[in-house]
Amino acid sequence: MFFTFEGIEGSGKTTVSNLVYEKLKKNLPNEKFLMTWEPGGKNDECAEAIRRLILKHSCFTAKTEAYLYAASRAQHVENVILPHMKRGYHVLCDRYLDSALAYQGGAMGLGYESVYKINMEIWKDTLKPDVVFFFDLEPSVALKRIKSNRSATELTHYDLKKIEFHEKVRESYLGIPEKFISVPYKIIDATKNIDEITNEVYEKMVEIIKNDSK
Ligand code: TMP
């Protein structure tokens, strides 16, 4: 199964996905799991090089960014995600195609259709998530969390954008037309505490994995 975690900055998806991953490995020893992320990806030097480039510079146009994210994704899918899935791994990915649709497509104004096409063009194939967990949170709350939890060196140019941008990203996630999404979002109320959310996501994943192996 292929699970993705989406949401605005500060929504808690990275913390929770890592906790869920550890819990799955511990409690389901007969299953194999991979935790990875985008842009970049686990043990993929070239995708990580694209990640550093995008996060370091804020001068890329929206279109250039869309191609860079899609290039990083193509590299990651071919080199990391698909080979693991072929070897029977369940893959957990912190951000994926829906990030591109929401950020470059919606908030940065390129349009969903054109970002979808760029991604499909670069991949030449489609790999759609079986489940998308969308961590939903008011941007004002998320930005407060970022300020109190991250050091200045950890902040990216996205974290520093005005609240209006984060509001647009959130709306854009929720407005992605059905034809571009693989499955309806499993919406997570990200105002709840970390343990509660971790358990909720974990339970859902175990249910899906068990149903899939029946
Ligand atoms: P991260 O903070 O979750 O590691 O993600 C870094 C930034 O990358 C985040 O601000 C959202 C952005 N992003 C896009 O704009 N488009 C994409 O396709 C992806 C994967 C991430």
Coordinates of C-alpha atoms and ligand atoms in Angstrom, one line a residue:
M1 CA 0.0 0.0 0.0
F2 CA 1.1 3.6 -0.7
F3 CA 0.2 6.1 2.0
T4 CA 0.8 9.8 1.8
F5 CA 0.7 12.6 4.3
E6 CA -0.3 16.1 3.3
G7 CA -1.0 19.5 4.9
I8 CA 0.3 23.0 5.3
E9 CA 3.6 23.7 7.2
G10 CA 3.2 23.2 10.9
S11 CA 0.3 20.8 10.6
G12 CA 2.2 18.0 12.4
K13 CA 2.2 15.5 9.5
T14 CA 6.0 14.9 9.6
T15 CA 6.0 14.2 13.4
V16 CA 3.0 12.0 13.2
S17 CA 4.0 10.0 10.1
N18 CA 7.4 9.2 11.7
L19 CA 5.7 8.1 15.0
V20 CA 3.2 6.0 13.1
Y21 CA 6.0 4.4 11.1
E22 CA 7.9 3.4 14.3
K23 CA 4.7 2.0 15.8
L24 CA 3.9 0.0 12.6
K25 CA 7.4 -1.5 12.5
K26 CA 7.2 -2.5 16.1
N27 CA 3.6 -3.9 16.1
L28 CA 3.5 -5.6 12.7
P29 CA 6.9 -7.4 12.5
N30 CA 5.8 -9.5 9.6
E31 CA 5.1 -6.5 7.3
K32 CA 7.8 -4.3 5.7
F33 CA 7.6 -0.5 5.8
L34 CA 9.5 2.4 4.3
M35 CA 9.2 6.0 5.5
T36 CA 10.2 8.5 2.9
W37 CA 9.4 12.1 1.9
E38 CA 9.2 14.7 -0.9
P39 CA 10.8 16.8 -2.2
G40 CA 13.8 14.5 -2.1
G41 CA 13.5 11.0 -0.6
K42 CA 15.1 8.4 1.6
N43 CA 18.6 7.4 0.4
D44 CA 18.2 9.1 -2.9
E45 CA 21.1 11.5 -3.3
C46 CA 19.9 13.0 -6.5
A47 CA 16.4 13.7 -5.4
E48 CA 17.8 15.2 -2.2
A49 CA 20.1 17.4 -4.3
I50 CA 16.9 18.8 -6.0
R51 CA 15.3 19.2 -2.5
R52 CA 18.3 21.4 -1.3
L53 CA 18.1 23.5 -4.5
I54 CA 14.4 24.2 -4.2
L55 CA 14.4 24.9 -0.5
K56 CA 17.5 27.1 -0.6
H57 CA 16.4 29.5 -3.3
S58 CA 13.2 31.5 -3.4
C59 CA 13.7 33.0 -6.8
F60 CA 12.3 30.2 -8.9
T61 CA 9.2 31.0 -10.9
A62 CA 6.1 28.8 -10.1
K63 CA 6.6 26.9 -13.4
T64 CA 10.3 26.2 -12.7
E65 CA 9.4 25.0 -9.2
A66 CA 6.6 22.8 -10.6
Y67 CA 9.2 21.1 -13.0
L68 CA 11.8 20.7 -10.2
Y69 CA 9.3 19.1 -7.8
A70 CA 8.1 16.8 -10.6
A71 CA 11.7 15.9 -11.5
S72 CA 12.5 15.1 -7.8
R73 CA 9.3 13.0 -7.7
A74 CA 10.1 11.1 -10.9
Q75 CA 13.6 10.3 -9.5
H76 CA 12.0 9.3 -6.2
V77 CA 9.2 7.1 -7.6
E78 CA 11.6 5.3 -10.0
N79 CA 14.5 4.8 -7.6
V80 CA 12.9 4.4 -4.2
I81 CA 9.1 4.0 -4.1
L82 CA 8.4 1.5 -6.9
P83 CA 11.4 -0.8 -6.1
H84 CA 10.3 -1.0 -2.5
M85 CA 6.7 -1.6 -3.4
K86 CA 7.8 -4.4 -5.8
R87 CA 9.6 -5.9 -2.8
G88 CA 6.5 -6.0 -0.8
Y89 CA 7.0 -2.8 1.3
H90 CA 4.2 -0.5 2.4
V91 CA 5.4 3.0 1.6
L92 CA 4.7 6.0 3.8
C93 CA 5.5 9.3 2.1
D94 CA 5.6 12.7 3.7
R95 CA 4.1 14.9 0.9
Y96 CA 3.5 13.7 -2.7
L97 CA 1.6 14.8 -5.8
D98 CA -1.2 16.6 -3.8
S99 CA 1.5 19.0 -2.5
A100 CA 2.3 20.1 -6.1
L101 CA -1.4 20.4 -6.9
A102 CA -2.1 22.6 -3.8
Y103 CA 1.1 24.7 -3.8
Q104 CA 2.1 25.2 -7.4
G105 CA -1.3 24.4 -8.9
G106 CA -3.6 26.3 -6.5
A107 CA -1.7 28.7 -4.2
M108 CA 0.9 29.8 -6.8
G109 CA -1.6 30.0 -9.6
L110 CA -0.4 27.5 -12.3
G111 CA -3.7 25.7 -12.2
Y112 CA -4.4 22.1 -11.2
E113 CA -4.6 20.8 -14.8
S114 CA -1.2 22.2 -15.8
V115 CA 0.6 20.9 -12.7
Y116 CA -1.0 17.5 -13.1
K117 CA 0.1 17.4 -16.8
I118 CA 3.7 18.3 -15.9
N119 CA 3.8 15.5 -13.4
M120 CA 2.3 12.9 -15.8
E121 CA 4.6 14.1 -18.6
I122 CA 7.7 13.6 -16.5
W123 CA 6.7 10.3 -15.1
K124 CA 5.2 8.8 -18.2
D125 CA 3.2 6.7 -15.8
T126 CA 1.0 7.2 -12.7
L127 CA 1.5 6.0 -9.2
K128 CA -1.4 7.0 -7.1
P129 CA -1.7 6.8 -3.3
D130 CA -4.1 4.3 -1.8
V131 CA -4.8 6.7 1.0
V132 CA -4.0 10.4 1.5
F133 CA -4.1 11.6 5.1
F134 CA -4.7 15.4 5.1
F135 CA -3.8 17.1 8.3
D136 CA -6.2 20.0 8.6
L137 CA -5.3 23.0 10.7
E138 CA -6.0 26.8 10.7
P139 CA -2.9 28.5 9.3
S140 CA -2.8 30.9 12.2
V141 CA -2.4 28.0 14.6
A142 CA 0.1 26.3 12.3
L143 CA 2.3 29.4 12.0
K144 CA 2.4 29.8 15.8
R145 CA 3.6 26.2 16.1
I146 CA 6.3 26.8 13.5
K147 CA 7.6 29.9 15.3
S148 CA 7.8 28.1 18.7
N149 CA 9.1 24.7 17.5
R150 CA 11.6 25.5 14.7
S151 CA 14.9 27.3 14.9
A152 CA 15.7 30.1 12.4
T153 CA 18.0 27.7 10.4
E154 CA 15.3 25.1 10.1
L155 CA 12.8 27.6 8.5
T156 CA 12.4 27.5 4.7
H157 CA 11.2 30.3 2.5
Y158 CA 7.8 28.6 2.5
D159 CA 7.6 28.8 6.3
L160 CA 8.2 32.5 6.1
K161 CA 5.4 33.3 3.6
K162 CA 2.5 35.4 4.8
I163 CA -0.5 33.8 6.3
E164 CA -2.6 34.5 3.2
F165 CA -0.3 32.1 1.3
H166 CA -0.9 29.3 3.8
E167 CA -4.6 30.0 3.7
K168 CA -4.5 29.6 -0.1
V169 CA -2.6 26.3 0.2
R170 CA -5.2 24.9 2.6
E171 CA -8.1 26.0 0.4
S172 CA -6.3 24.6 -2.6
Y173 CA -5.8 21.2 -1.0
L174 CA -9.5 21.1 -0.2
G175 CA -10.4 22.3 -3.7
I176 CA -8.5 19.7 -5.8
P177 CA -10.9 18.4 -8.4
E178 CA -11.8 14.8 -8.0
K179 CA -10.4 13.8 -11.4
F180 CA -6.9 14.6 -10.1
I181 CA -7.0 12.7 -6.8
S182 CA -6.8 9.0 -6.4
V183 CA -8.9 8.7 -3.3
P184 CA -11.0 11.1 -1.1
Y185 CA -8.8 12.6 1.6
K186 CA -8.9 11.0 5.1
I187 CA -9.1 14.3 6.9
I188 CA -7.3 14.5 10.2
D189 CA -8.2 17.1 12.8
A190 CA -4.7 18.4 13.4
T191 CA -5.8 20.4 16.5
K192 CA -5.9 17.2 18.5
N193 CA -2.8 16.2 20.5
I194 CA 0.0 14.2 18.8
D195 CA -0.8 10.9 20.6
E196 CA -4.4 11.0 19.7
I197 CA -3.6 11.7 16.0
T198 CA -0.9 9.1 15.9
N199 CA -3.3 6.5 17.2
E200 CA -6.1 7.5 14.8
V201 CA -3.7 7.3 11.8
Y202 CA -2.1 4.1 13.0
E203 CA -5.5 2.4 13.5
K204 CA -6.7 3.4 10.0
M205 CA -3.5 2.1 8.4
V206 CA -3.6 -1.2 10.2
E207 CA -7.3 -1.6 9.1
I208 CA -6.3 -0.9 5.5
I209 CA -3.3 -3.2 5.5
K210 CA -5.3 -6.1 7.1
N211 CA -8.2 -5.7 4.6
D212 CA -5.7 -5.6 1.8
S213 CA -4.1 -8.9 2.8
K214 CA -7.5 -10.7 3.1
Ligands
TMP1 P1 8.5 20.0 3.9 O1 8.6 21.2 4.8 O2 7.3 19.2 4.2 O3 9.8 19.1 3.9 O4 8.3 20.5 2.4 C1 9.1 21.5 1.9 C2 8.2 22.4 1.1 O5 8.0 21.9 -0.2 C3 6.9 22.7 1.7 O6 6.8 24.1 2.0 C4 5.9 22.5 0.5 C5 6.8 22.4 -0.7 N1 6.3 21.5 -1.8 C6 5.7 22.1 -2.9 O7 5.6 23.3 -3.0 N2 5.4 21.2 -3.9 C7 5.6 19.9 -3.9 O8 5.3 19.2 -4.9 C8 6.2 19.3 -2.7 C9 6.5 17.9 -2.6 C10 6.5 20.2 -1.7

